PDB file of C-alpha atoms in Angstrom:
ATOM      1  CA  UNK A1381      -9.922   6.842 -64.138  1.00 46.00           C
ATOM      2  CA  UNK A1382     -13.155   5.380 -62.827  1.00 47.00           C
ATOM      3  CA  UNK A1383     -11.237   3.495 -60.381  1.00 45.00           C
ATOM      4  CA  UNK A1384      -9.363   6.514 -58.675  1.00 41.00           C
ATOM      5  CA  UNK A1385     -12.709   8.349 -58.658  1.00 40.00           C
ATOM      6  CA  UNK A1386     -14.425   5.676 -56.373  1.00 41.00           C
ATOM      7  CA  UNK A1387     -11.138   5.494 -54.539  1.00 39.00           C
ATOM      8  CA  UNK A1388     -11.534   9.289 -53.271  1.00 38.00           C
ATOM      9  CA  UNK A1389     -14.874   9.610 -53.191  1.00 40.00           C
ATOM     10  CA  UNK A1390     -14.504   6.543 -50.617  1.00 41.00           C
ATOM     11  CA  UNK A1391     -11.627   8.928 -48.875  1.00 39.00           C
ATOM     12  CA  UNK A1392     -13.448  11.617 -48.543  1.00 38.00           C
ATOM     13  CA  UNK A1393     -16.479   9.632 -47.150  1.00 40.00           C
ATOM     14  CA  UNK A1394     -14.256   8.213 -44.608  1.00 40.00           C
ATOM     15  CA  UNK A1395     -13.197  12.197 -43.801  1.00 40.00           C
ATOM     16  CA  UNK A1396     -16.542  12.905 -43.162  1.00 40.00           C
ATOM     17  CA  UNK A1397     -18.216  10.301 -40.944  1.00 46.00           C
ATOM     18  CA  UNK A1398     -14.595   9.338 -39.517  1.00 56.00           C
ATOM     19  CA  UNK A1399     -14.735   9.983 -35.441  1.00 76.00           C
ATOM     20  CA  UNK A1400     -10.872   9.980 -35.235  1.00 88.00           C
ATOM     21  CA  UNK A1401      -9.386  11.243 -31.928  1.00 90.00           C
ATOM     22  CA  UNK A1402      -6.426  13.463 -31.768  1.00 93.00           C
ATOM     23  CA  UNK A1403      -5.318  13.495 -28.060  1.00 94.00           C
ATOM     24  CA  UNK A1404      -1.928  15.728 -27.038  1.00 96.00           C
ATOM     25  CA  UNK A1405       0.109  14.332 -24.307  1.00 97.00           C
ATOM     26  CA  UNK A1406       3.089  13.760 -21.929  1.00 98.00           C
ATOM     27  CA  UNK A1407       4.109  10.010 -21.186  1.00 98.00           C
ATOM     28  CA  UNK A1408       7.309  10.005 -18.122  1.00 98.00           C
ATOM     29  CA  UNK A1409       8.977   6.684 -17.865  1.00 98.00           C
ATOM     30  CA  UNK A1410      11.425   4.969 -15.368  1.00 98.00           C
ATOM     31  CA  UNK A1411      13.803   1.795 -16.060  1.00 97.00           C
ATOM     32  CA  UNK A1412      16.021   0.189 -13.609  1.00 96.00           C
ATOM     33  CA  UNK A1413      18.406  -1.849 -14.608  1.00 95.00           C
ATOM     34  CA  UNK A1414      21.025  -4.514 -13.299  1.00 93.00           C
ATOM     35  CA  UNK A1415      22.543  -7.825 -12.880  1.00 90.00           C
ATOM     36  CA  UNK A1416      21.374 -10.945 -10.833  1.00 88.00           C
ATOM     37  CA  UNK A1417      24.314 -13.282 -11.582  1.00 84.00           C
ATOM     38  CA  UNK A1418      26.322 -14.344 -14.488  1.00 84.00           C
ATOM     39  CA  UNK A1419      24.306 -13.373 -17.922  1.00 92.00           C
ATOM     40  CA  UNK A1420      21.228 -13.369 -16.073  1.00 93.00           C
ATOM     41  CA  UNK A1421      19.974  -9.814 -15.441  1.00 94.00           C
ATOM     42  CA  UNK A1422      16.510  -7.552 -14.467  1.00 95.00           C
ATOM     43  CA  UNK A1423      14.632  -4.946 -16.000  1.00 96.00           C
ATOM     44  CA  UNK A1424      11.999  -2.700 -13.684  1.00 97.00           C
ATOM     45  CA  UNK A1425       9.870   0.077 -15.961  1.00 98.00           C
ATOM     46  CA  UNK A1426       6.936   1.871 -14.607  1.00 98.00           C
ATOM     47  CA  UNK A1427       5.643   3.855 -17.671  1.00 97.00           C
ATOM     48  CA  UNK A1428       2.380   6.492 -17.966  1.00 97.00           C
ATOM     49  CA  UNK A1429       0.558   8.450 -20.090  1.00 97.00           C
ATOM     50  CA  UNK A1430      -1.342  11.136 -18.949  1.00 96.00           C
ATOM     51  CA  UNK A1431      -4.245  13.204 -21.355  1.00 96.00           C
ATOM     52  CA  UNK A1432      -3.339  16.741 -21.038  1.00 95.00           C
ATOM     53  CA  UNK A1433      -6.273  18.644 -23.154  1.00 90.00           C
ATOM     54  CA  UNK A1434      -9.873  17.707 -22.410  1.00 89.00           C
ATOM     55  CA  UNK A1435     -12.153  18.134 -25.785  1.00 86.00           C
ATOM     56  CA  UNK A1436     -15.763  17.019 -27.840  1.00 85.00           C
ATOM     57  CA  UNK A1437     -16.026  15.020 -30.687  1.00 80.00           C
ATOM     58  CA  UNK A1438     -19.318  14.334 -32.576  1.00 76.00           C
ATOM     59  CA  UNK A1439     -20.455  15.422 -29.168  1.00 79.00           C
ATOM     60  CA  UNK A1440     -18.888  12.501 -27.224  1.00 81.00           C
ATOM     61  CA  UNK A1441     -16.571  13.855 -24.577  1.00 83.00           C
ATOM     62  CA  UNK A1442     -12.874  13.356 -23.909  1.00 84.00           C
ATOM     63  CA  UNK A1443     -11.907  14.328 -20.896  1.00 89.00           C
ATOM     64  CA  UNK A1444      -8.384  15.142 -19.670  1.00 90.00           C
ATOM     65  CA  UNK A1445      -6.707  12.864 -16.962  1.00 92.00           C
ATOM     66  CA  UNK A1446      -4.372   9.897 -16.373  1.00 93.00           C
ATOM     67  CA  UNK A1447      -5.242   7.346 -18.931  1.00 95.00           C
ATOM     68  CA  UNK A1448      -2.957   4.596 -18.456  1.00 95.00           C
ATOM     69  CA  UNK A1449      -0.414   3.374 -15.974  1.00 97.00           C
ATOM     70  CA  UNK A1450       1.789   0.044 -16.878  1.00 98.00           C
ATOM     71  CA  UNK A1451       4.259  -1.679 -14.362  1.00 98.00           C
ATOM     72  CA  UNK A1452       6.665  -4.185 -15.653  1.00 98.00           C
ATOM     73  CA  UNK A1453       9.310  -6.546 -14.430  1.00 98.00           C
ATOM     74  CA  UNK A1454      11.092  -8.835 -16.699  1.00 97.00           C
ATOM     75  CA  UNK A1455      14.225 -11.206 -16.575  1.00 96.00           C
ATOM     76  CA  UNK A1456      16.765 -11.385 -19.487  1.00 96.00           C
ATOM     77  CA  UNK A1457      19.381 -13.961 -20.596  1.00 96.00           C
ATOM     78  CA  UNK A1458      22.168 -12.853 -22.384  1.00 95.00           C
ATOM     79  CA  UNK A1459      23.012 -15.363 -24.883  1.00 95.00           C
ATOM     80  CA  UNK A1460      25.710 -13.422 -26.851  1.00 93.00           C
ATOM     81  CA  UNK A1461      26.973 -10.001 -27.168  1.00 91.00           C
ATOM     82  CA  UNK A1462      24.204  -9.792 -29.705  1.00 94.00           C
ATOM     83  CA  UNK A1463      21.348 -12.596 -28.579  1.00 96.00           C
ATOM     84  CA  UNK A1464      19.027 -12.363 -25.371  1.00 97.00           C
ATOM     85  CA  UNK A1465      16.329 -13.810 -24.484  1.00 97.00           C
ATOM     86  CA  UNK A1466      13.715 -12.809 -22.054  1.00 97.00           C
ATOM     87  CA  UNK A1467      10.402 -12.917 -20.169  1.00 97.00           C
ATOM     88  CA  UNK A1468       8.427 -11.576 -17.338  1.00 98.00           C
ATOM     89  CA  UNK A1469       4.826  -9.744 -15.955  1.00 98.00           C
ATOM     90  CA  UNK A1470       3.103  -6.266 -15.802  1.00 98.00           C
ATOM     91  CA  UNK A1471       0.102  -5.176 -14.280  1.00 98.00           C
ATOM     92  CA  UNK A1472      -1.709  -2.156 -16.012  1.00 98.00           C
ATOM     93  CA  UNK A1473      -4.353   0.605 -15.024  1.00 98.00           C
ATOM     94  CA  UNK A1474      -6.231   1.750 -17.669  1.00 97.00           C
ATOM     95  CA  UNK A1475      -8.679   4.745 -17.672  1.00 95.00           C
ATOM     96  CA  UNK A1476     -10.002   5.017 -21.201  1.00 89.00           C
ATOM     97  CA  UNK A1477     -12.151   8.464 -20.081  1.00 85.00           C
ATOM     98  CA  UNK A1478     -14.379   6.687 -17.202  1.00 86.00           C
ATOM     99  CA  UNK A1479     -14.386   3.486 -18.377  1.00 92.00           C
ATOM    100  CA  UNK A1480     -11.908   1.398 -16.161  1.00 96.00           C
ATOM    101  CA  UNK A1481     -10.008  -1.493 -16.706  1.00 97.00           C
ATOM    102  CA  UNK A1482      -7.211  -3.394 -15.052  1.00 98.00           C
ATOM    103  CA  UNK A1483      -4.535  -6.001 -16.860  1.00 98.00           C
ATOM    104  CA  UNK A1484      -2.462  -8.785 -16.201  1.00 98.00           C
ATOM    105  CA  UNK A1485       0.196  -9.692 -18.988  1.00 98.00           C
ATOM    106  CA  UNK A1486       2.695 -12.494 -19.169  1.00 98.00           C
ATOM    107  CA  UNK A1487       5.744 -11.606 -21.781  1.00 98.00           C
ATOM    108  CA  UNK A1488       8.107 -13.745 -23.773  1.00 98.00           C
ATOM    109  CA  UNK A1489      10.177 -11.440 -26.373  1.00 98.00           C
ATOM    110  CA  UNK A1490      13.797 -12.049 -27.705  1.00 98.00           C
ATOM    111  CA  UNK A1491      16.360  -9.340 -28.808  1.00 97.00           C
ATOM    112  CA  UNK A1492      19.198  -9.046 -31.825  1.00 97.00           C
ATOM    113  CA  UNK A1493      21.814  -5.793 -31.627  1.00 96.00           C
ATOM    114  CA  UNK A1494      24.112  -5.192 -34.006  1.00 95.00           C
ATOM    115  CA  UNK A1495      26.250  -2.311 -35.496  1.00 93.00           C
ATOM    116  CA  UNK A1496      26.199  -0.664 -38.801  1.00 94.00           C
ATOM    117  CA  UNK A1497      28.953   2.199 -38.816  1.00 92.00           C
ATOM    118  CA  UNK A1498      28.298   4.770 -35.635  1.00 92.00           C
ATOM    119  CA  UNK A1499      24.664   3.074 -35.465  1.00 95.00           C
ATOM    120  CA  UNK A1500      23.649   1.132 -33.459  1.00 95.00           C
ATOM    121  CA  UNK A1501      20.570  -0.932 -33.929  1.00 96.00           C
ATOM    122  CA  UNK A1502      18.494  -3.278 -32.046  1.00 97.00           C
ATOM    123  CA  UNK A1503      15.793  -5.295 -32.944  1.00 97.00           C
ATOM    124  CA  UNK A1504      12.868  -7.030 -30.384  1.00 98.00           C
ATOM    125  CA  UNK A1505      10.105  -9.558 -30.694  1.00 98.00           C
ATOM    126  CA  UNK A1506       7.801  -9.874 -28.018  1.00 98.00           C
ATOM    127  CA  UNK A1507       5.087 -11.919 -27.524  1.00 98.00           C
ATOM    128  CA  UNK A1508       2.162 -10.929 -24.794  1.00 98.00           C
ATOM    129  CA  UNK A1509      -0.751 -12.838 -22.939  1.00 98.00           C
ATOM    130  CA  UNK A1510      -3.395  -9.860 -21.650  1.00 98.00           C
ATOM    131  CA  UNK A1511      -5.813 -10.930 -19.420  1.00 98.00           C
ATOM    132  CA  UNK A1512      -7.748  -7.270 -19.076  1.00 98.00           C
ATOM    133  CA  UNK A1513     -10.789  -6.684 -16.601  1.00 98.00           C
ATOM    134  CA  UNK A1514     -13.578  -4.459 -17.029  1.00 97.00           C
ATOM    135  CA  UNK A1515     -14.166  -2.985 -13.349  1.00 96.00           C
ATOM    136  CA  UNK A1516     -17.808  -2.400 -14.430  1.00 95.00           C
ATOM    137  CA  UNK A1517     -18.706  -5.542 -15.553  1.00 95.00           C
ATOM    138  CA  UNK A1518     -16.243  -7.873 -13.880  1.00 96.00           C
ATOM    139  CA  UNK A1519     -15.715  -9.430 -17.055  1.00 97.00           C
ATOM    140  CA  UNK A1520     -12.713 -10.654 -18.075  1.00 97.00           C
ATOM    141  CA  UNK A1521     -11.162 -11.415 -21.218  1.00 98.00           C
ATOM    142  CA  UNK A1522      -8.203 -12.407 -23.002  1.00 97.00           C
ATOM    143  CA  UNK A1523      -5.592 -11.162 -25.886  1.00 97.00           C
ATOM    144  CA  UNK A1524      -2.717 -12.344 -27.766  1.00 97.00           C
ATOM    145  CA  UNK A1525      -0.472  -9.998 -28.888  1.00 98.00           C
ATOM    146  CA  UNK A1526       2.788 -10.043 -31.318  1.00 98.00           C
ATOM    147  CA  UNK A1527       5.164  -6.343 -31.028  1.00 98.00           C
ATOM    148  CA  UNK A1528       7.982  -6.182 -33.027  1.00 98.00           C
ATOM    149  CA  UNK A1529      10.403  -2.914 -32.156  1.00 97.00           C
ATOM    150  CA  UNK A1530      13.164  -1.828 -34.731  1.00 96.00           C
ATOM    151  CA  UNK A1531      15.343   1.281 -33.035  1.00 95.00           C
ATOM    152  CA  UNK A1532      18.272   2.639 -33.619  1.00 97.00           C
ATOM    153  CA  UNK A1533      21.001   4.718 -31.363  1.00 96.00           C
ATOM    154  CA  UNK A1534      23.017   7.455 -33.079  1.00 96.00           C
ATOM    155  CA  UNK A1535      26.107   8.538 -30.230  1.00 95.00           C
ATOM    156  CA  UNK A1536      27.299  12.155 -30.491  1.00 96.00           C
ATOM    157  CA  UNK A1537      30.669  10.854 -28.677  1.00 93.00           C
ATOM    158  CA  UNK A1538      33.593   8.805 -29.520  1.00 89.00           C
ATOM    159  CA  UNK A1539      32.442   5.708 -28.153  1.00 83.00           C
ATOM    160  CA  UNK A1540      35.309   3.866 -28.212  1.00 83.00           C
ATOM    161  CA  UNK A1541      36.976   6.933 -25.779  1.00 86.00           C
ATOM    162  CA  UNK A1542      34.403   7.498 -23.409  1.00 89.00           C
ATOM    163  CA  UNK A1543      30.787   6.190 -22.324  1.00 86.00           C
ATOM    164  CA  UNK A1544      29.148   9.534 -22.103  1.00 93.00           C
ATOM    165  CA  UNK A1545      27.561  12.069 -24.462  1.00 95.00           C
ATOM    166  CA  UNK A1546      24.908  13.072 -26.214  1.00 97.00           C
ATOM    167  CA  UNK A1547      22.747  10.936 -28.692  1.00 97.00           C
ATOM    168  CA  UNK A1548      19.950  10.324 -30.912  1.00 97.00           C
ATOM    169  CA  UNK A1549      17.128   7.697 -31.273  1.00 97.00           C
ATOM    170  CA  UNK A1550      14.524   6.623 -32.918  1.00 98.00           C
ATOM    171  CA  UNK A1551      12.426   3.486 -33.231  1.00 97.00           C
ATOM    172  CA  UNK A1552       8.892   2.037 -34.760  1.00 98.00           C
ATOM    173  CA  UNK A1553       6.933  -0.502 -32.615  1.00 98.00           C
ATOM    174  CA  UNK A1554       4.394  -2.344 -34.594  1.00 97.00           C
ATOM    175  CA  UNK A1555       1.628  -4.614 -32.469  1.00 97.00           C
ATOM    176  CA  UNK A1556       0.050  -7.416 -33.893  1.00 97.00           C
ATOM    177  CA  UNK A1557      -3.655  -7.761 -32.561  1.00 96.00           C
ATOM    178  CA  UNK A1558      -3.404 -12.337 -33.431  1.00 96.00           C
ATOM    179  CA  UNK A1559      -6.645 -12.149 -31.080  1.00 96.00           C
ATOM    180  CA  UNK A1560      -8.144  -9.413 -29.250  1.00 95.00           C
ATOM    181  CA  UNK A1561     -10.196  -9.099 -25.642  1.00 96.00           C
ATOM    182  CA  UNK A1562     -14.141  -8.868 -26.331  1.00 95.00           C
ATOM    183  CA  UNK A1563     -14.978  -7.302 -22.777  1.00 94.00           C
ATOM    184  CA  UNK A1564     -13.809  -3.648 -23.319  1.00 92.00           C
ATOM    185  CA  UNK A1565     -11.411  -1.297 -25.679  1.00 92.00           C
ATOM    186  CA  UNK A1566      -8.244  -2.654 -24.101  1.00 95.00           C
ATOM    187  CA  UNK A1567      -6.235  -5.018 -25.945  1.00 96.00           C
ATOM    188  CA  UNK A1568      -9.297  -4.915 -28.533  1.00 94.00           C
ATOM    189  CA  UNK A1569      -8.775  -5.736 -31.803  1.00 93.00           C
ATOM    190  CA  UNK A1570     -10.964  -3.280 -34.007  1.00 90.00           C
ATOM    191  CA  UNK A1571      -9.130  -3.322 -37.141  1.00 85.00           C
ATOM    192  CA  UNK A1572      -6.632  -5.692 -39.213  1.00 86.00           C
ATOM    193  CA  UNK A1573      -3.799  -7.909 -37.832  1.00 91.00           C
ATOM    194  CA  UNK A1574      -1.701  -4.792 -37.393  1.00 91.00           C
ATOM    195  CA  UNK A1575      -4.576  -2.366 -35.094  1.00 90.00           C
ATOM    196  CA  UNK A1576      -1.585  -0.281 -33.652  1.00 95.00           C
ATOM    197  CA  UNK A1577       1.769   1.693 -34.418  1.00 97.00           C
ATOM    198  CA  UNK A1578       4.057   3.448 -32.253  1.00 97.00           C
ATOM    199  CA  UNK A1579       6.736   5.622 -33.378  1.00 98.00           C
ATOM    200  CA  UNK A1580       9.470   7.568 -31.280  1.00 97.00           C
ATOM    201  CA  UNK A1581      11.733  10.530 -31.879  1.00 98.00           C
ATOM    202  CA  UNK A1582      13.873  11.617 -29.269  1.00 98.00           C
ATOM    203  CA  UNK A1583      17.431  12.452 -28.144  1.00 98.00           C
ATOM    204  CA  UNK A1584      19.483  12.343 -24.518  1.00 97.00           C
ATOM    205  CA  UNK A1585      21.880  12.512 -22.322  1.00 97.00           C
ATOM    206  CA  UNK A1586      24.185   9.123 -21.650  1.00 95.00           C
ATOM    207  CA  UNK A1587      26.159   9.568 -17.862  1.00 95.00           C
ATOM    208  CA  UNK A1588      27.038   6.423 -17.577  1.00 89.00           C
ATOM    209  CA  UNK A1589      24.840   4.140 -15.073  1.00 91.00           C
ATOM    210  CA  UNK A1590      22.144   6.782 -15.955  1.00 95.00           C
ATOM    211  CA  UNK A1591      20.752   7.524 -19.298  1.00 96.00           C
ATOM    212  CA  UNK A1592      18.423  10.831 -19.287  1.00 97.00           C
ATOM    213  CA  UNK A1593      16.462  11.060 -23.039  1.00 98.00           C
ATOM    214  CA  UNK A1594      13.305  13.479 -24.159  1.00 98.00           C
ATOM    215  CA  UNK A1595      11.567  12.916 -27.529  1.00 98.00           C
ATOM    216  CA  UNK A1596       8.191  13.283 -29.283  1.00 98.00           C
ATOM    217  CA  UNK A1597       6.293   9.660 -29.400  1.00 98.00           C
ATOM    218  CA  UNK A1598       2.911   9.340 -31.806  1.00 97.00           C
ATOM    219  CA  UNK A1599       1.102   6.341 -31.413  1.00 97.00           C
ATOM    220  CA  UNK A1600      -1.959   5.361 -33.056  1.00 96.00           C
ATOM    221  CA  UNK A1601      -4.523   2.630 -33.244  1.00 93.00           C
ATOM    222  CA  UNK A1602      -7.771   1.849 -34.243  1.00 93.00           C
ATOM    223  CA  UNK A1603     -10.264   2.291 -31.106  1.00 86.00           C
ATOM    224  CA  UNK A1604     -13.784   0.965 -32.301  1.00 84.00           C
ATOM    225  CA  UNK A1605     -15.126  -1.199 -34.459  1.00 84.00           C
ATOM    226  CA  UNK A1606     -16.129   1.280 -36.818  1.00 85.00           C
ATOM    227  CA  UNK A1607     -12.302   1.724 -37.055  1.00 86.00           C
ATOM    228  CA  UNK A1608     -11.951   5.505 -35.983  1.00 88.00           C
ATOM    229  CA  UNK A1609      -8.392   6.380 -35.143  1.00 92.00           C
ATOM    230  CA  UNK A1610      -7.442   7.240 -32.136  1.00 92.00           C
ATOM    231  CA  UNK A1611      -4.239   9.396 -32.079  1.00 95.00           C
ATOM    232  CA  UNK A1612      -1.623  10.445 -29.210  1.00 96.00           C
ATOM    233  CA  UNK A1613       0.759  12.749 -29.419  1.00 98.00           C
ATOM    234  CA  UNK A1614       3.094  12.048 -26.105  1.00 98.00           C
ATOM    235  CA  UNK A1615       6.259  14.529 -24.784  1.00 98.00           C
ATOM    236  CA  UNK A1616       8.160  11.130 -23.701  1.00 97.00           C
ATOM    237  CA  UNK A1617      10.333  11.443 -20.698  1.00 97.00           C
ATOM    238  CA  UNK A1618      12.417   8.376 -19.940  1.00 97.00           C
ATOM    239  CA  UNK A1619      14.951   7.705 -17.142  1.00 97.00           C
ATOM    240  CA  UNK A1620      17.047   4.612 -17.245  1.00 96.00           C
ATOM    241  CA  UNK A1621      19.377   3.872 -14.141  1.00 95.00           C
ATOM    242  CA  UNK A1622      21.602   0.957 -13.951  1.00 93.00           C
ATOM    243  CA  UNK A1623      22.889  -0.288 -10.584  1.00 87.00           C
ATOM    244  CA  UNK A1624      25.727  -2.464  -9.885  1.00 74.00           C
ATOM    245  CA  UNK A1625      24.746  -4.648  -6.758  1.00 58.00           C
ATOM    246  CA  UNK A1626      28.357  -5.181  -5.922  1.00 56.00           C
ATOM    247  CA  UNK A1627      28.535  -0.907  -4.862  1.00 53.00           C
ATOM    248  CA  UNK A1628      25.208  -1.211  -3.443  1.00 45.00           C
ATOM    249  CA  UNK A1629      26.758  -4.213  -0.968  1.00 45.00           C
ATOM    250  CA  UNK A1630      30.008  -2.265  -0.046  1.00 41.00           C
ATOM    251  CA  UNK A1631      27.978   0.432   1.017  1.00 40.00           C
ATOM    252  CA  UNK A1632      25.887  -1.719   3.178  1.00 40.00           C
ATOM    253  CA  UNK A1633      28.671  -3.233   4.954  1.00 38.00           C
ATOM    254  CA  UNK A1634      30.949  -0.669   5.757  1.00 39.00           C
TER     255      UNK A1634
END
């Protein structure tokens, strides 16, 4: 009984000098899609997050505003109808409210789908080299960073009739901080091996070469190294378009 006593007075010590950060959101998102040649194929994603309510914590402000910009471009190898593998580059713009840092990342990540019943569920491992730069100090630094995805697809259509329809998703994205930058909150690591969580709700629209999907995305992580929390709630909007470069080529030529 001793033991549970200490363990909430330690909670409710944590409640009280805890700085956490609850920030409310919208984060739109673009993918392009499509094939260079053979099983070799291209992913574009430009993906933001924008602060929508400005507020004061412990007296430290928060102001609203774009927070964070990433642009990504990646190649992928299909190995199987199941295996790819895959790698690529994004650049990031990071506002963390006035203090401004940019980001160079190099990615290696490989992916495993499979089916269980209507589900379908895919699995992705990603390594990440950050290089972020404080713009007010000039300092750089460096990160290593393990993500591991788990999400799953739920159709609303016959699938094996027709390739459009509604559907459901849902996926958890933990990050694992192996070492963290030193020059600035980005890519820090404040807390334990696992400093970050994302997890996404969401449902859409599948027309085909276009896949239209809104959901509800909360992603926390520990932002100091005090280990307050800070905590976004995002409206996600995401767009994915695939083109087939063989349409794209008619049309050129006729």
């Amino acid at each position: 009984m001793r033991h549970i006593l200490l363990f909430f007075t330690a909670l409710l010590t944590f409640s009280c000098i805890a700085q956490n950060v609850t920030l409310y959101g919208v984060a739109p998102s673009y993918s392009q899609m499509g094939k260079i040649s053979g099983k070799w194929s291209y992913n574009l994603n430009a993906t933001s997050a924008v602060n929508m309510m400005s507020q004061t914590v412990e007296n430290k402000h928060f102001p609203a505003g774009h927070t964070h910009f990433i642009l990504q471009a990646t190649s992928v190898y299909q190995l199987n109808k199941k295996w790819s593998l895959g790698g690529g580059y994004a650049f990031g713009r990071h506002n963390i409210f006035g203090l401004r840092e940019n980001e160079n990342r190099l990615i290696a990540q490989i992916s495993y789908q499979h089916k269980l019943g209507n589900f379908i569920i895919t699995h992705r491992g990603r390594y990440e080299w950050r290089q972020p730069i404080n713009l007010q100090t000039h300092i750089r630094s460096q990160a290593d960073i393990g993500r591991y995805q788990f999400w799953v697809t739920y159709p609303l259509y016959d699938a094996s009739k027709t390739k459009k329809g509604f559907y459901l998703t849902a996926s958890n994205e933990a990050f694992l901080y192996f070492k963290g930058a030193t020059n600035g909150p980005v890519s820090s690591r404040n807390g334990s091996l696992l400093s970050e969580n994302w997890m996404h709700l969401g449902g859409g629209y599948n027309a085909g070469k276009t896949r239209a999907e809104l959901g509800y995305c909360f992603q926390a992580l520990v932002r100091n190294k005090v280990q307050d929390y800070r905590l976004f709630n995002l409206l996600q909007i995401n767009i994915y378009h695939t083109i087939n470069w063989d349409d794209v080529q008619y049309w050129w030529y006729l």
